[in-house]
Short mmCIF file of N, CA, C and O in Angstrom, two decimals:
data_model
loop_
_atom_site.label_atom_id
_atom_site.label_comp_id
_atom_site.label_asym_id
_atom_site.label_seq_id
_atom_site.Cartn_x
_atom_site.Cartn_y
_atom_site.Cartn_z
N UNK A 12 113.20 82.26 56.56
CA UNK A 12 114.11 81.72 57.56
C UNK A 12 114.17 82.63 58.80
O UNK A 12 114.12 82.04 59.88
N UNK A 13 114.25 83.73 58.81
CA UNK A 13 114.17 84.46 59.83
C UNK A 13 113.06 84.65 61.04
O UNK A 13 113.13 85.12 62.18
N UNK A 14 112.03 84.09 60.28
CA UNK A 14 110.41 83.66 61.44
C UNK A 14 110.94 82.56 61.96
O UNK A 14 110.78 82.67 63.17
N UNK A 15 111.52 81.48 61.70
CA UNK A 15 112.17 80.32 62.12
C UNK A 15 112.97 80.62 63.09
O UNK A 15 112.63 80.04 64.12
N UNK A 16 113.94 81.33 63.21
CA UNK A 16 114.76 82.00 64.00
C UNK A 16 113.64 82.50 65.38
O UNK A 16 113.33 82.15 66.52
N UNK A 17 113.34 83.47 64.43
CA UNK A 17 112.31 84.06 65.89
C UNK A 17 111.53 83.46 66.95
O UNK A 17 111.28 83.74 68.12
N UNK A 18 111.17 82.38 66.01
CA UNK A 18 110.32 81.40 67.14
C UNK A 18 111.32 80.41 68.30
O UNK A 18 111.20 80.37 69.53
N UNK A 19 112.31 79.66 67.43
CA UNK A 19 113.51 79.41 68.31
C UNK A 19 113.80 80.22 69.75
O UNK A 19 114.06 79.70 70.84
N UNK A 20 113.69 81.65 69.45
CA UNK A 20 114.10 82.53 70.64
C UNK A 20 112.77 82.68 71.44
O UNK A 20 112.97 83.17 72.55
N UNK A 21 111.33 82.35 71.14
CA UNK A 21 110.44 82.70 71.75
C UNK A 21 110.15 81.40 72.81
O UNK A 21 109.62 81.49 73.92
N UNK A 22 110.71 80.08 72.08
CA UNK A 22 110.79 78.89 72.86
C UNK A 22 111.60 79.11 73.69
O UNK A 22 111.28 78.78 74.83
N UNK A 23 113.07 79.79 73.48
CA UNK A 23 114.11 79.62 74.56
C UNK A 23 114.06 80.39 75.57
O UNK A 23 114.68 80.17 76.61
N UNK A 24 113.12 81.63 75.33
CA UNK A 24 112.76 82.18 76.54
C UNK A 24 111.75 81.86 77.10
O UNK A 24 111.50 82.63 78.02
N UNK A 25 110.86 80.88 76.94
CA UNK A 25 109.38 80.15 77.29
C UNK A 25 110.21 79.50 78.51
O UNK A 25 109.88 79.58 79.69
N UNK A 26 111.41 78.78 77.96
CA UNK A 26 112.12 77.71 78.63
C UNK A 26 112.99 77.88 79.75
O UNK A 26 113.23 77.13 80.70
N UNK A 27 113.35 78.86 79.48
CA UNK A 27 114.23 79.53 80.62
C UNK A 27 112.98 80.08 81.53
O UNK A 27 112.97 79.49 82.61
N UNK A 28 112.14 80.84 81.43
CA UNK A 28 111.05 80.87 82.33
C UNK A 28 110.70 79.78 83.18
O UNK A 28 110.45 79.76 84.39
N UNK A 29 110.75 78.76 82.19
CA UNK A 29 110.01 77.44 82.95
C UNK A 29 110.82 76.89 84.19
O UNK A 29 110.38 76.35 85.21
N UNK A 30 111.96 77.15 83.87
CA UNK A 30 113.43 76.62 84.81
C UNK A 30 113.39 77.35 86.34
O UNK A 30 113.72 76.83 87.40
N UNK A 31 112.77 79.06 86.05
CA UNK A 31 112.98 79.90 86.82
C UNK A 31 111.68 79.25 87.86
O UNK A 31 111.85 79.15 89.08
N UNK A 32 110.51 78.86 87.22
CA UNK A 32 109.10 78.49 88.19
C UNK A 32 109.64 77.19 88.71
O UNK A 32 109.31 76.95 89.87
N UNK A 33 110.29 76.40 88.17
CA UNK A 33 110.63 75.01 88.70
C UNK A 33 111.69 74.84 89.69
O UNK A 33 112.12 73.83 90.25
N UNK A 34 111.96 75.85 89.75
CA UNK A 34 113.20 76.29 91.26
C UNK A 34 112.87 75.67 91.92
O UNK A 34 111.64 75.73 91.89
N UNK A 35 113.38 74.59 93.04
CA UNK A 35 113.45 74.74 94.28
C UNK A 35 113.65 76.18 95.31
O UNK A 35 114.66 76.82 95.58
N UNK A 36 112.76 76.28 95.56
CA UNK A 36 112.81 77.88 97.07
C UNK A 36 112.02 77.87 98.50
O UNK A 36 110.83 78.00 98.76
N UNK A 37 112.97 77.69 99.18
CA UNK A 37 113.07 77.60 100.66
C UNK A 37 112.63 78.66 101.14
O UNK A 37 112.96 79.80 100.80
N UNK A 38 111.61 78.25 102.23
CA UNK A 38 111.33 79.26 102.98
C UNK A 38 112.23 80.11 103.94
O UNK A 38 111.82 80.83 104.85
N UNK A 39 113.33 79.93 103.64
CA UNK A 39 114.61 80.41 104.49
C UNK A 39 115.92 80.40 103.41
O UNK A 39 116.07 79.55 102.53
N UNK A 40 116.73 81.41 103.66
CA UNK A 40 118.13 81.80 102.93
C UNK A 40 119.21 82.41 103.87
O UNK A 40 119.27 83.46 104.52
N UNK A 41 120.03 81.34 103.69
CA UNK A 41 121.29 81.34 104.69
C UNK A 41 121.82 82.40 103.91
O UNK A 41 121.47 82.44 102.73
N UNK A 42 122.79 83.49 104.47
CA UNK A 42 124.04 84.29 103.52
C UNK A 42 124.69 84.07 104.43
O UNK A 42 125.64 84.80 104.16
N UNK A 43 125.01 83.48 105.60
CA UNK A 43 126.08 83.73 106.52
C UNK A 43 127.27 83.41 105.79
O UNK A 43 127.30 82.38 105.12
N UNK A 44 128.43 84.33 105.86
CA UNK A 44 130.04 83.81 105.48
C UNK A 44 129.85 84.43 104.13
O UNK A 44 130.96 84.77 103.73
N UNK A 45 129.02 84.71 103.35
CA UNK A 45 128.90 85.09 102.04
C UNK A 45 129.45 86.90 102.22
O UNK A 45 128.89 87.64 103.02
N UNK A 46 130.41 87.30 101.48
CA UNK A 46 130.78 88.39 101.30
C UNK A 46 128.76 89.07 100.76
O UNK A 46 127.81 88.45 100.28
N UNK A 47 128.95 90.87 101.25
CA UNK A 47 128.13 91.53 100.72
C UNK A 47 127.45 91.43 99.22
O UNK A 47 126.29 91.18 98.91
N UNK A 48 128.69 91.74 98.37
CA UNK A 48 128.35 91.29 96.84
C UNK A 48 127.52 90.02 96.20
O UNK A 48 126.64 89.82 95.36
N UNK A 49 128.50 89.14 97.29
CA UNK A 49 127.25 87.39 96.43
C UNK A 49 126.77 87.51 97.24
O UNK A 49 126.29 86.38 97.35
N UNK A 50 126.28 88.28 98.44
CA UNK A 50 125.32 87.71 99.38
C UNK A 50 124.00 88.44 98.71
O UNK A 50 123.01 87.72 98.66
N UNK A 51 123.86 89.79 98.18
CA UNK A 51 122.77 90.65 97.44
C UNK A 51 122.56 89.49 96.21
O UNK A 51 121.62 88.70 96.13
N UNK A 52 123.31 89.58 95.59
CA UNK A 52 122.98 88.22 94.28
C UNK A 52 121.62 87.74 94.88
O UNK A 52 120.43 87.88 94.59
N UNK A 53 122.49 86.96 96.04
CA UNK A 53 121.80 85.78 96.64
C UNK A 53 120.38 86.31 96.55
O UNK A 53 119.51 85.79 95.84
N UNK A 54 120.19 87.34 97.30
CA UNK A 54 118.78 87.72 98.15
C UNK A 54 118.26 87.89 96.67
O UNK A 54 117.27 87.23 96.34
N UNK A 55 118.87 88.75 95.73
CA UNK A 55 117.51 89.40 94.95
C UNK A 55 117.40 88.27 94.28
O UNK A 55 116.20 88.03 94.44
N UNK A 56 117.82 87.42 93.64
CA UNK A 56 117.21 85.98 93.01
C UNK A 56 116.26 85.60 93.88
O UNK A 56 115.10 85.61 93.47
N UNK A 57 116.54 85.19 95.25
CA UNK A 57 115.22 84.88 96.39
C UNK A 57 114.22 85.19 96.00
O UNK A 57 113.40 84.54 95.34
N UNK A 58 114.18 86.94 96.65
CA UNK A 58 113.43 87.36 96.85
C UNK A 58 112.31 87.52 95.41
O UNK A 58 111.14 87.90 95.48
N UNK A 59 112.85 87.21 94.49
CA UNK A 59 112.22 87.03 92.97
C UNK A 59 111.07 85.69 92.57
O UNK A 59 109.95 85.59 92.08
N UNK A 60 112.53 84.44 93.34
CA UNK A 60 111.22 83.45 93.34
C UNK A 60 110.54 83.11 94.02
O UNK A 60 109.72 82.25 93.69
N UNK A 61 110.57 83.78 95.61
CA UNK A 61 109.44 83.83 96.33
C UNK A 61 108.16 84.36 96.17
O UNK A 61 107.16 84.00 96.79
N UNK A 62 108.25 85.46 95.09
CA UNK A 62 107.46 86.30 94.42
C UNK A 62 106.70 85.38 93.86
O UNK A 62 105.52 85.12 94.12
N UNK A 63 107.91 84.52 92.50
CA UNK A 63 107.22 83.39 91.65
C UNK A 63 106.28 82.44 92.33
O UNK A 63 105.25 82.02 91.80
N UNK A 64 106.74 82.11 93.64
CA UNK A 64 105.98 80.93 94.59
C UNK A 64 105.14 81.84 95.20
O UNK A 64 104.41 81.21 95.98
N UNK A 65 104.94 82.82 95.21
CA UNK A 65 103.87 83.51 95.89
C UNK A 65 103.75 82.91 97.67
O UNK A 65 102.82 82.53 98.38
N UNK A 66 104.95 83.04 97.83
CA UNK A 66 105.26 83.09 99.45
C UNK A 66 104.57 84.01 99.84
O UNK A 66 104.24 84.90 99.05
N UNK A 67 104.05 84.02 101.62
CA UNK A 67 104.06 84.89 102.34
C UNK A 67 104.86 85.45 102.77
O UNK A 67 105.17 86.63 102.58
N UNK A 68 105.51 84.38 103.66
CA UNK A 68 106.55 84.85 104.88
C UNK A 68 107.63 84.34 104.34
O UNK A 68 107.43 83.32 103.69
N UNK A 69 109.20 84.89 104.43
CA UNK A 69 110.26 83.74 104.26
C UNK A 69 111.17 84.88 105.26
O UNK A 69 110.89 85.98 105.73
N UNK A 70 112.47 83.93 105.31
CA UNK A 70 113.25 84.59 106.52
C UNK A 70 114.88 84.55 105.51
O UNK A 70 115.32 83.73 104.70
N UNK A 71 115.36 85.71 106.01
CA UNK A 71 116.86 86.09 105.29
C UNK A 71 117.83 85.67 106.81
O UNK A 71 117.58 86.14 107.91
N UNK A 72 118.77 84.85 106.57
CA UNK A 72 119.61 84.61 108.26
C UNK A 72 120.90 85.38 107.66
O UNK A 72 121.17 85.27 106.46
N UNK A 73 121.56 86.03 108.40
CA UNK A 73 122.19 86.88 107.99
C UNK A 73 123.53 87.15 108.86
O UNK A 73 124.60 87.72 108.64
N UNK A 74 122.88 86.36 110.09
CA UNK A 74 123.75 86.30 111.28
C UNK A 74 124.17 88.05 111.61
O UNK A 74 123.99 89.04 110.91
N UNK A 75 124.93 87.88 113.31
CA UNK A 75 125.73 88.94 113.84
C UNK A 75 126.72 89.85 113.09
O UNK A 75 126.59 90.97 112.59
N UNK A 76 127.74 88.98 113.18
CA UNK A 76 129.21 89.86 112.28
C UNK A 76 129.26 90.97 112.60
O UNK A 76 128.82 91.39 113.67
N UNK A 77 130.07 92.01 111.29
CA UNK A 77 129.51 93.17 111.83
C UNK A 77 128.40 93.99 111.66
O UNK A 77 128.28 95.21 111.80
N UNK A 78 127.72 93.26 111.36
CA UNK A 78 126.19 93.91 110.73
C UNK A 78 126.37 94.42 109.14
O UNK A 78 125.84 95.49 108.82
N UNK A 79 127.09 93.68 108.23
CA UNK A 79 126.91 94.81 106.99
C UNK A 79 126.23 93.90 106.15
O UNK A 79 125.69 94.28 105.11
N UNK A 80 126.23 92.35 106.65
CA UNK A 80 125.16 91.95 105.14
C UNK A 80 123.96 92.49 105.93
O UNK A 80 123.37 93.27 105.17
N UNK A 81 123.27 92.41 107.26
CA UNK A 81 121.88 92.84 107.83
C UNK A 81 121.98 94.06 107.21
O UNK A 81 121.10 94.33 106.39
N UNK A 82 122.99 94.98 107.45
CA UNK A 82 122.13 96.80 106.98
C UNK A 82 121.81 96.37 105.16
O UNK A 82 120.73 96.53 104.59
N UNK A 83 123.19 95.75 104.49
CA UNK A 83 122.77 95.40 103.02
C UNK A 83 121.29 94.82 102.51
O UNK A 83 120.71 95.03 101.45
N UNK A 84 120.96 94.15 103.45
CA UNK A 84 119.69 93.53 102.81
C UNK A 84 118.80 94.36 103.28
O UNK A 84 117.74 94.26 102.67
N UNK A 85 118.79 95.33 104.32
CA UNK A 85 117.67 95.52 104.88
C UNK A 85 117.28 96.88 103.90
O UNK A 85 116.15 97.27 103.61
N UNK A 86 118.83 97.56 103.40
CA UNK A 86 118.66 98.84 102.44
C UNK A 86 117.76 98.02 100.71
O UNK A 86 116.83 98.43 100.02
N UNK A 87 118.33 97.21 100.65
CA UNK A 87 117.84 96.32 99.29
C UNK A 87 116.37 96.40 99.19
O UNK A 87 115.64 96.92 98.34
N UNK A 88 116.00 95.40 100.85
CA UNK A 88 114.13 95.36 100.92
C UNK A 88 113.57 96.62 101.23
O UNK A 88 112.40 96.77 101.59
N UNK A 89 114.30 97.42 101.12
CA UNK A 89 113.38 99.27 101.31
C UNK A 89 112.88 99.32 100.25
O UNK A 89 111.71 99.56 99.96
N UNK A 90 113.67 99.12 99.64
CA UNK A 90 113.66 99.93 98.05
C UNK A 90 112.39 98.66 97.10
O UNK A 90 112.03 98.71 95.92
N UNK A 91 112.10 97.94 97.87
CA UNK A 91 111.56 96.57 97.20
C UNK A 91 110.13 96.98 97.64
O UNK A 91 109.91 97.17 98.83
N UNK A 92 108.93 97.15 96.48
CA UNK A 92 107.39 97.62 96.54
C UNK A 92 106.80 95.40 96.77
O UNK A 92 107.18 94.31 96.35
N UNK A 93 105.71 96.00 97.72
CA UNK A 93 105.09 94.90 98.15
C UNK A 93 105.33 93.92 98.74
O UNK A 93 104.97 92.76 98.60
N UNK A 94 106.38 94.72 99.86
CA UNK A 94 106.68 93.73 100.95
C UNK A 94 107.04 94.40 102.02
O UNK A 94 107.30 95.60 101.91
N UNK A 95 107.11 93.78 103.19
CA UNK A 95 107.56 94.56 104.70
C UNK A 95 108.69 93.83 105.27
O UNK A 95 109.25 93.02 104.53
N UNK A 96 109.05 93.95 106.28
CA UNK A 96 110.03 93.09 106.86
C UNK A 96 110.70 93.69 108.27
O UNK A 96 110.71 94.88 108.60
N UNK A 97 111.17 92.72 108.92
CA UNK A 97 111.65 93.32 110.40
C UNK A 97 112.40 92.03 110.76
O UNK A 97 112.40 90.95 110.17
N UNK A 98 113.18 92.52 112.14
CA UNK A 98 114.43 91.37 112.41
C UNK A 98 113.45 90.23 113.28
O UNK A 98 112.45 90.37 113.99
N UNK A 99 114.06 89.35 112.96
CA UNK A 99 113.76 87.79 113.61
C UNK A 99 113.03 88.43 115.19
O UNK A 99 113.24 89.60 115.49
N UNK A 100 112.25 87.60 116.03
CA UNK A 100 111.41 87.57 117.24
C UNK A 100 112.37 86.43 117.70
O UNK A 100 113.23 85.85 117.04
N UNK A 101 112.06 86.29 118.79
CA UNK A 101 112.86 85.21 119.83
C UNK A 101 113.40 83.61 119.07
O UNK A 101 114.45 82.96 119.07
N UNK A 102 111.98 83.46 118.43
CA UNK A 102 112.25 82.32 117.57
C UNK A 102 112.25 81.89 116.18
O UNK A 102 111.90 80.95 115.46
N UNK A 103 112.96 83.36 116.15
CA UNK A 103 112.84 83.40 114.31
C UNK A 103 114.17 83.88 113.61
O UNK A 103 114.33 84.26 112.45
N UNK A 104 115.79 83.66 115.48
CA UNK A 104 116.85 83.78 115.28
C UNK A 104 117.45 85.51 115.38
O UNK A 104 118.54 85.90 114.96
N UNK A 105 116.35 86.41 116.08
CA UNK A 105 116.79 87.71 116.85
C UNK A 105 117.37 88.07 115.43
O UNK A 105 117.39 87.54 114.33
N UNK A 106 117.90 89.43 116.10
CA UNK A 106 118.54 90.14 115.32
C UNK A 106 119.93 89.87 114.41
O UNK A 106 120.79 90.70 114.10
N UNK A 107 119.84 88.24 114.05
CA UNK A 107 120.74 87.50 113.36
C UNK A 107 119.43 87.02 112.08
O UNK A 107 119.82 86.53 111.02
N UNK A 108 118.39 87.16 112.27
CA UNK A 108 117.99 87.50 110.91
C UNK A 108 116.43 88.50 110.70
O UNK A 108 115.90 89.25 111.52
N UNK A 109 115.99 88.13 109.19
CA UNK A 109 115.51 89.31 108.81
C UNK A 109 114.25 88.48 108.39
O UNK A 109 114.39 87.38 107.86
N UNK A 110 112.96 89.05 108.65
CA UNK A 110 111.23 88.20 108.43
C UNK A 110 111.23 89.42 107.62
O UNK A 110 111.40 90.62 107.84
N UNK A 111 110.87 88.36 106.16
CA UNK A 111 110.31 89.49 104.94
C UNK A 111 108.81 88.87 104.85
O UNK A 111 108.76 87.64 104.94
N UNK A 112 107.60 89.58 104.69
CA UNK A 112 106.53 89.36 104.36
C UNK A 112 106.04 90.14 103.26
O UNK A 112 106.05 91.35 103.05
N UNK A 113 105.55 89.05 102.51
CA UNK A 113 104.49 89.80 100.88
C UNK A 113 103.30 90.21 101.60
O UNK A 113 102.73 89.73 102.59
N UNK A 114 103.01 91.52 100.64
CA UNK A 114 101.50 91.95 101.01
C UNK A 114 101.14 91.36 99.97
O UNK A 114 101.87 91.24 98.99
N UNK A 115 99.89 90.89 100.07
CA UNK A 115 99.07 90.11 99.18
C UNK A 115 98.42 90.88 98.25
O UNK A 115 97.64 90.33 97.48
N UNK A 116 98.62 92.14 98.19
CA UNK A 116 98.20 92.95 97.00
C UNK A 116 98.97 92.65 96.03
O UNK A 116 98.50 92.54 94.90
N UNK A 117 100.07 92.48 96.22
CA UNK A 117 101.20 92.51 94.76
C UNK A 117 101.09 91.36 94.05
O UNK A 117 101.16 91.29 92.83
N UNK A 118 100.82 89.84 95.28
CA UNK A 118 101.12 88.33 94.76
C UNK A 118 99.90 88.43 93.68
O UNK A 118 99.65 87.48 92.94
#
């Protein structure tokens, strides 16, 4: 009975995997209005299944305020191997948001 068991848990984590690839993920993630705390949530789930989708480019909007979700995310994607990133260009919403790019070594 206990191999029975085990396999149960090897399906339910097969399955929960499967849920995680079947995401819907946008090439863009609003946090505006989102306190710091759920706004990091937010990003590192993102930034996880963009990984899964093997994105290039995606964009974090993060808006003005007083700048603490921008410094929050931007300290988060330091620390994050196989990717770069810099604030929005004229039309990619300025320094109200953040262009993360995968290096294609990691995908």
């Amino acid at each position: 009975s206990f191999e029975l068991k085990e396999s149960s848990k090897v399906k339910a984590k097969r399955e929960d995997y499967q849920d995680i690839i079947n995401v819907e993920v946008s090439l863009e993630l609003n946090i505006i209005g989102l306190h710091v705390e759920e706004a990091m949530y937010e990003v590192k789930k993102y930034i996880s299944n963009c990984r899964l989708k093997n994105f290039k480019q995606v964009r974090i909007i993060h808006g003005f305020g007083s700048g603490a979700l921008r410094k929050a995310v931007h300290e988060y994607l330091r620390k994050e191997k196989g990717l770069s990133f810099r604030l929005g260009g004229e039309y990619e919403g300025g320094g109200g948001a953040t262009v993360v790019t995968f290096n294609d070594w990691y995908n």
